[in-house]
Amino acid sequence: MDKSRQRGVLYIVVPCYNEEEALETSAGKLLDKLHELKKREIISDKSRIVFVDDGSRDRTWELIKGLYDGTEEIKGLRFAHNRGHQNAILAGMLYSRAYCDYTITIDADLQQDVNAMERFIDAYVNGSEVVYGVRNSRDTDGFFKKLSATLFYKTMRLMDCDIYENSADYRLMSVSALDALAEYSEVNLFLRGIIPDIGLKSSVVYFDVFPRMQGKSKYSLTKMLTLAADGITSFSIKPIRMVFAMGVLALLVGFGMIIHIIYEHYFGYTVGGWSSILMSIWILGGAILLSLGIIGEYVGRNYMETKRRPRYYFWEILSRDEGQSNHETGKQI
Ligand code: UDP
Ligand code: MG
């Protein structure tokens, strides 16, 4: 137990995208938790909740503003347009870095059990720089999500990524871990993969997942597929190697075919053969297209990375800290 780590300043970072239905209930629950932790002297009185509005098109930002006006412990950040869950979390964490000792990220629908926070903080006090939240079970997910998640984690492991299976973006990060994370400047962001790569002392907390109470899931199929592609391509060039290996294999089969063709030419019959030709055209054509696609993914991502565009840009900031006006605009980190 490290005394200097007790009663640290906690910033809870909450990404919100079109969460008008869930926001107020969730904010209430988070505030209750914050007050309880303060009262029990587990965290400092300076602890806050930061809502990051990821370019919502509904009333989310108005609700955040309302909460900010009525409660001292709430802050708000707003993107001008939708930049995705990962960027929202990153922005919230890097913003908080200047004010806190550690952050905990949690989804706005509070599907993750807020009561696990004490265990996250305990692990931090005992010396962990990163505390991963890992789901106890996936019972609340549908069949498709369960299957795709399992496949995804298996692929990631195959790609040499040190990811925890069923880890979520419910996670505690100390300021030192955030400083290290800030050094990773990739645009195609997959936090669950990058954070283990930092390599600081870490531990795991298991938590329960509840069904979403208000609103619908904001993770569309496209968003999920993009996240998976980011995860896979940002961690390994193995898929490109696999394409290469496939090419070599096809070539070997091709050589075999030459022998077979010559043999057939002299000793068999050469008419017919329609089916085998058609089959090779389709198989080879398919393999070539697939390979080009995989390489294209990398080239495309390379292009995005070399542009070095900012990952996010704050349109509005709601904060009572000195040096920041209530409605500071256009701040970039
Ligand atoms: N989210 C976001 N930007 C997006 C999509 C989602 O900030 O483009 C937020 C969303 O508001 C929620 C969290 O990410 O706080 C997780 O989303 P959701 O609960 O919809 O995903 P699921 O639990 O279905 O995987
Ligand atoms: Mg959810």
Coordinates of C-alpha atoms and ligand atoms in Angstrom, one line a residue:
M1 CA 0.0 0.0 0.0
D2 CA 1.4 3.4 -1.1
K3 CA 0.3 6.2 1.2
S4 CA 1.0 8.9 -1.3
R5 CA -1.5 7.3 -3.7
Q6 CA -4.4 7.4 -1.3
R7 CA -7.1 10.0 -1.7
G8 CA -6.0 10.8 -5.3
V9 CA -7.9 13.0 -7.7
L10 CA -10.1 10.8 -9.8
Y11 CA -11.5 11.9 -13.2
I12 CA -14.2 9.7 -14.5
V13 CA -14.3 10.0 -18.4
V14 CA -17.6 9.2 -20.1
P15 CA -17.8 9.2 -23.9
C16 CA -21.3 10.1 -25.1
Y17 CA -22.8 9.8 -28.6
N18 CA -26.5 10.5 -28.9
E19 CA -27.1 9.5 -25.3
E20 CA -30.0 11.8 -24.5
E21 CA -32.0 8.9 -23.1
A22 CA -29.3 7.5 -20.8
L23 CA -27.4 10.6 -19.8
E24 CA -29.3 11.9 -16.9
T25 CA -29.9 8.6 -15.1
S26 CA -26.2 7.7 -15.7
A27 CA -25.0 11.1 -14.5
G28 CA -27.1 10.7 -11.3
K29 CA -25.6 7.3 -10.6
L30 CA -22.0 8.4 -11.3
L31 CA -22.4 11.4 -9.1
D32 CA -23.8 9.2 -6.3
K33 CA -20.7 7.0 -6.6
L34 CA -18.4 10.0 -6.7
H35 CA -20.0 11.4 -3.5
E36 CA -19.8 8.1 -1.8
L37 CA -16.1 7.7 -2.6
K38 CA -15.4 11.2 -1.4
K39 CA -17.3 10.7 1.8
R40 CA -15.4 7.5 2.5
E41 CA -12.2 9.4 1.9
I42 CA -11.1 7.1 -0.9
I43 CA -10.7 9.9 -3.4
S44 CA -9.9 13.6 -3.2
D45 CA -12.6 16.3 -3.1
K46 CA -11.2 17.7 -6.4
S47 CA -12.4 14.6 -8.3
R48 CA -14.6 15.2 -11.3
I49 CA -16.7 13.6 -14.0
V50 CA -15.9 14.6 -17.6
F51 CA -18.5 14.0 -20.3
V52 CA -17.1 13.9 -23.8
D53 CA -19.8 14.6 -26.4
D54 CA -18.6 12.8 -29.5
G55 CA -20.5 15.1 -31.9
S56 CA -24.0 14.0 -30.9
R57 CA -26.9 15.1 -33.0
D58 CA -29.5 14.9 -30.3
R59 CA -29.8 16.8 -27.1
T60 CA -26.8 15.3 -25.4
W61 CA -24.8 18.5 -25.3
E62 CA -27.7 20.5 -23.9
L63 CA -28.1 17.9 -21.2
I64 CA -24.3 18.1 -20.4
K65 CA -24.5 21.8 -20.2
G66 CA -27.5 21.6 -17.8
L67 CA -25.6 19.1 -15.6
Y68 CA -22.5 21.4 -15.7
D69 CA -24.5 24.4 -14.6
G70 CA -26.1 22.6 -11.7
T71 CA -23.1 20.6 -10.4
E72 CA -19.7 21.6 -9.5
E73 CA -18.2 18.2 -10.1
I74 CA -19.1 18.0 -13.8
K75 CA -17.1 19.0 -16.8
G76 CA -17.9 18.8 -20.5
L77 CA -15.9 18.5 -23.7
R78 CA -17.5 18.6 -27.1
F79 CA -16.3 17.5 -30.5
A80 CA -17.7 19.3 -33.5
H81 CA -18.5 16.0 -35.2
N82 CA -18.5 12.3 -34.6
R83 CA -14.9 11.0 -34.1
G84 CA -15.7 7.6 -32.6
H85 CA -15.6 6.1 -29.2
Q86 CA -11.8 5.5 -29.1
N87 CA -11.0 9.1 -29.9
A88 CA -13.6 10.3 -27.4
I89 CA -12.0 8.3 -24.6
L90 CA -8.5 9.4 -25.6
A91 CA -9.5 13.0 -25.7
G92 CA -11.2 12.8 -22.3
M93 CA -8.2 11.1 -20.7
L94 CA -5.6 13.4 -22.2
Y95 CA -7.6 16.4 -21.2
S96 CA -7.9 15.1 -17.7
R97 CA -4.2 14.4 -17.4
A98 CA -3.5 18.0 -16.4
Y99 CA -5.9 17.9 -13.4
C100 CA -6.0 14.4 -11.9
D101 CA -4.0 11.5 -10.5
Y102 CA -5.8 8.9 -12.5
T103 CA -8.8 8.5 -14.8
I104 CA -11.4 5.8 -15.0
T105 CA -13.3 5.5 -18.4
I106 CA -16.8 4.1 -18.4
D107 CA -19.6 4.0 -21.1
A108 CA -22.4 6.5 -20.8
D109 CA -25.0 3.7 -20.7
L110 CA -23.4 2.4 -17.5
Q111 CA -23.6 -1.2 -18.7
Q112 CA -20.4 -1.7 -16.7
D113 CA -20.8 -2.0 -13.0
V114 CA -19.9 1.3 -11.3
N115 CA -19.4 -0.5 -8.0
A116 CA -16.2 -2.1 -9.4
M117 CA -14.5 1.3 -9.2
E118 CA -13.4 0.8 -5.6
R119 CA -11.5 -2.3 -6.7
F120 CA -9.9 -0.3 -9.6
I121 CA -8.8 2.3 -7.1
D122 CA -7.5 -0.3 -4.6
A123 CA -5.3 -1.7 -7.3
Y124 CA -4.0 1.8 -8.1
V125 CA -3.2 2.5 -4.5
N126 CA -1.3 -0.8 -4.4
G127 CA 0.9 0.3 -7.2
S128 CA -0.7 -0.4 -10.6
E129 CA -0.4 2.2 -13.3
V130 CA -3.1 0.6 -15.4
V131 CA -6.0 -1.4 -14.2
Y132 CA -7.9 -3.3 -16.9
G133 CA -11.6 -4.1 -16.6
V134 CA -12.4 -7.5 -17.8
R135 CA -16.0 -8.7 -18.2
N136 CA -17.2 -11.6 -16.0
S137 CA -19.4 -12.9 -18.8
R138 CA -20.9 -11.9 -22.1
D139 CA -24.4 -13.1 -21.2
T140 CA -25.9 -9.7 -22.0
D141 CA -24.6 -9.8 -25.6
G142 CA -26.5 -11.3 -28.5
F143 CA -25.3 -14.4 -30.3
F144 CA -23.7 -12.4 -33.1
K145 CA -21.8 -10.0 -30.8
K146 CA -20.5 -12.9 -28.7
L147 CA -19.3 -14.8 -31.8
S148 CA -17.7 -11.8 -33.4
A149 CA -16.0 -10.8 -30.2
T150 CA -14.5 -14.3 -29.6
L151 CA -13.3 -14.4 -33.2
F152 CA -11.8 -10.9 -32.9
Y153 CA -9.9 -11.7 -29.7
K154 CA -8.6 -14.9 -31.2
T155 CA -7.4 -13.1 -34.3
M156 CA -5.8 -10.3 -32.2
R157 CA -3.8 -13.0 -30.3
L158 CA -2.8 -14.6 -33.6
M159 CA -1.5 -11.1 -34.6
D160 CA 0.8 -11.0 -31.6
C161 CA -1.2 -8.4 -29.8
D162 CA -1.2 -8.7 -26.0
I163 CA -4.8 -8.0 -25.5
Y164 CA -6.9 -9.3 -22.6
E165 CA -9.8 -11.4 -23.8
N166 CA -13.1 -9.7 -23.0
S167 CA -11.3 -6.6 -21.8
A168 CA -13.5 -3.5 -22.1
D169 CA -12.8 0.2 -22.3
Y170 CA -13.6 0.3 -18.6
R171 CA -10.2 1.0 -17.3
L172 CA -8.1 3.0 -14.8
M173 CA -5.0 4.8 -16.0
S174 CA -2.6 6.7 -13.8
V175 CA -1.1 10.0 -15.0
S176 CA 2.2 8.3 -15.8
A177 CA 0.4 5.8 -18.0
L178 CA -1.4 8.6 -19.7
D179 CA 1.8 10.5 -20.3
A180 CA 3.2 7.3 -22.0
L181 CA -0.1 6.9 -24.0
A182 CA 0.2 10.5 -25.2
E183 CA 3.4 9.6 -27.0
Y184 CA 1.6 7.1 -29.2
S185 CA 0.5 9.3 -32.1
E186 CA -1.3 7.0 -34.3
V187 CA -4.5 8.2 -35.9
N188 CA -6.1 4.7 -36.3
L189 CA -6.6 4.2 -32.7
F190 CA -7.2 0.9 -30.8
L191 CA -6.7 1.6 -27.2
R192 CA -7.2 -1.9 -25.9
G193 CA -4.1 -3.0 -27.9
I194 CA -1.9 0.1 -27.4
I195 CA -2.2 0.2 -23.6
P196 CA -0.7 -3.2 -22.9
D197 CA 2.1 -2.2 -25.2
I198 CA 3.1 0.6 -22.8
G199 CA 4.2 -2.1 -20.4
L200 CA 3.7 -0.4 -17.1
K201 CA 2.7 -2.3 -14.0
S202 CA -0.9 -3.4 -14.4
S203 CA -3.6 -5.5 -12.9
V204 CA -7.1 -6.8 -13.7
V205 CA -10.5 -6.2 -12.1
Y206 CA -13.4 -8.4 -13.1
F207 CA -16.8 -6.7 -13.4
D208 CA -20.4 -7.5 -14.2
V209 CA -22.1 -6.3 -17.4
F210 CA -25.7 -5.3 -17.4
P211 CA -28.0 -4.9 -20.4
R212 CA -28.4 -1.4 -21.8
M213 CA -31.3 0.3 -19.9
Q214 CA -31.9 3.4 -22.1
G215 CA -31.5 4.0 -25.7
K216 CA -29.9 1.7 -28.3
S217 CA -26.4 0.6 -28.9
K218 CA -24.3 3.4 -30.6
Y219 CA -21.9 0.9 -32.0
S220 CA -23.1 0.2 -35.5
L221 CA -21.8 -2.8 -37.5
T222 CA -19.6 -0.5 -39.5
K223 CA -18.2 1.0 -36.4
M224 CA -17.5 -2.4 -35.0
L225 CA -15.8 -3.6 -38.2
T226 CA -13.7 -0.4 -38.4
L227 CA -12.6 -1.0 -34.8
A228 CA -11.7 -4.6 -35.6
A229 CA -9.7 -3.6 -38.7
D230 CA -7.9 -0.9 -36.8
G231 CA -7.0 -3.4 -34.1
I232 CA -5.7 -6.0 -36.5
T233 CA -3.8 -3.7 -38.9
S234 CA -2.3 -1.5 -36.2
F235 CA -0.6 -4.4 -34.5
S236 CA 0.9 -6.6 -37.0
I237 CA 1.9 -7.1 -40.6
K238 CA 1.1 -10.8 -40.4
P239 CA -1.8 -10.6 -42.8
I240 CA 0.6 -9.2 -45.5
R241 CA 2.9 -12.1 -44.8
M242 CA 0.0 -14.5 -45.1
V243 CA -0.7 -13.0 -48.5
F244 CA 2.9 -13.7 -49.5
A245 CA 2.7 -17.2 -48.2
M246 CA -0.5 -17.8 -50.2
G247 CA 1.2 -16.5 -53.3
V248 CA 4.1 -19.0 -52.8
L249 CA 1.6 -21.8 -52.3
A250 CA -0.3 -20.9 -55.5
L251 CA 3.0 -20.8 -57.4
L252 CA 3.9 -24.3 -56.1
V253 CA 0.5 -25.6 -57.1
G254 CA 1.1 -24.0 -60.5
F255 CA 4.4 -25.8 -61.0
G256 CA 2.6 -29.1 -60.1
M257 CA 0.0 -28.2 -62.7
I258 CA 2.6 -27.8 -65.4
I259 CA 3.8 -31.3 -64.9
H260 CA 0.2 -32.6 -64.7
I261 CA -0.7 -30.7 -68.0
I262 CA 2.4 -32.1 -69.9
Y263 CA 1.5 -35.6 -68.7
E264 CA -2.1 -35.2 -69.8
H265 CA -1.0 -33.7 -73.1
Y266 CA 1.0 -36.8 -74.1
F267 CA -0.8 -39.6 -72.2
G268 CA -4.3 -38.4 -71.4
Y269 CA -6.7 -36.4 -73.3
T270 CA -6.6 -32.6 -73.5
V271 CA -10.2 -31.9 -74.5
G272 CA -12.6 -31.1 -71.8
G273 CA -10.8 -29.6 -68.9
W274 CA -13.4 -26.9 -68.8
S275 CA -14.2 -27.3 -65.1
S276 CA -10.6 -27.3 -64.0
I277 CA -9.8 -24.1 -65.9
L278 CA -12.9 -22.3 -64.6
M279 CA -12.1 -23.4 -61.1
S280 CA -8.5 -22.1 -61.2
I281 CA -9.7 -18.8 -62.6
W282 CA -12.1 -18.3 -59.8
I283 CA -9.8 -19.5 -57.1
L284 CA -6.8 -17.6 -58.3
G285 CA -8.9 -14.5 -59.1
G286 CA -10.4 -14.6 -55.7
A287 CA -7.1 -15.1 -54.0
I288 CA -5.6 -12.1 -55.9
L289 CA -8.5 -9.8 -55.1
L290 CA -8.3 -10.8 -51.4
S291 CA -4.6 -10.2 -51.3
L292 CA -5.0 -6.8 -52.9
G293 CA -7.6 -6.0 -50.4
I294 CA -5.4 -6.8 -47.5
I295 CA -2.5 -4.8 -48.9
G296 CA -4.9 -2.0 -49.7
E297 CA -6.0 -1.9 -46.0
Y298 CA -2.4 -1.3 -45.0
V299 CA -1.7 1.2 -47.7
G300 CA -4.9 3.1 -46.9
R301 CA -4.0 3.3 -43.2
N302 CA -0.5 4.3 -44.0
Y303 CA -1.9 7.2 -46.0
M304 CA -4.1 8.3 -43.1
E305 CA -1.2 8.1 -40.6
T306 CA 1.2 10.1 -42.8
K307 CA -1.2 12.9 -43.0
R308 CA -0.9 13.4 -39.3
R309 CA -4.3 14.9 -38.9
P310 CA -5.3 15.9 -35.4
R311 CA -7.2 13.0 -33.8
Y312 CA -9.8 15.3 -32.3
Y313 CA -10.5 19.0 -31.8
F314 CA -12.5 20.4 -28.9
W315 CA -15.2 22.6 -30.1
E316 CA -16.4 23.6 -26.6
I317 CA -15.1 23.0 -23.1
L318 CA -17.1 23.4 -20.0
S319 CA -14.8 23.8 -17.0
R320 CA -14.5 25.9 -13.9
D321 CA -10.7 25.6 -13.7
E322 CA -8.6 28.7 -13.8
G323 CA -7.3 29.8 -17.2
Q324 CA -10.3 28.2 -18.9
S325 CA -13.3 30.2 -19.7
N326 CA -16.6 28.5 -19.3
H327 CA -17.0 28.2 -23.0
E328 CA -13.6 27.9 -24.4
T329 CA -13.7 26.9 -28.0
G330 CA -11.4 25.3 -30.6
K331 CA -8.9 23.7 -28.3
Q332 CA -6.7 21.0 -29.6
I333 CA -4.5 18.6 -27.8
Ligands
UDP1 N1 -19.8 6.1 -28.4 C1 -19.1 7.2 -28.8 N2 -18.9 7.4 -30.1 C2 -19.4 6.6 -31.1 C3 -20.1 5.4 -30.6 C4 -20.3 5.2 -29.3 O1 -18.6 8.0 -28.0 O2 -19.3 6.9 -32.2 C5 -20.0 5.8 -26.9 C6 -21.4 5.6 -26.4 O3 -22.1 6.8 -26.2 C7 -21.2 4.8 -25.2 C8 -19.9 4.0 -25.5 O4 -19.3 4.7 -26.6 O5 -20.9 5.6 -24.1 C9 -20.2 2.5 -25.8 O6 -21.2 2.5 -26.8 P1 -22.4 1.5 -26.8 O7 -22.9 1.3 -25.4 O8 -23.4 2.0 -27.8 O9 -21.7 0.2 -27.3 P2 -22.1 -1.3 -26.9 O10 -22.2 -1.4 -25.4 O11 -23.3 -1.7 -27.6 O12 -20.9 -2.1 -27.4
MG2 MG -23.1 -0.2 -24.2

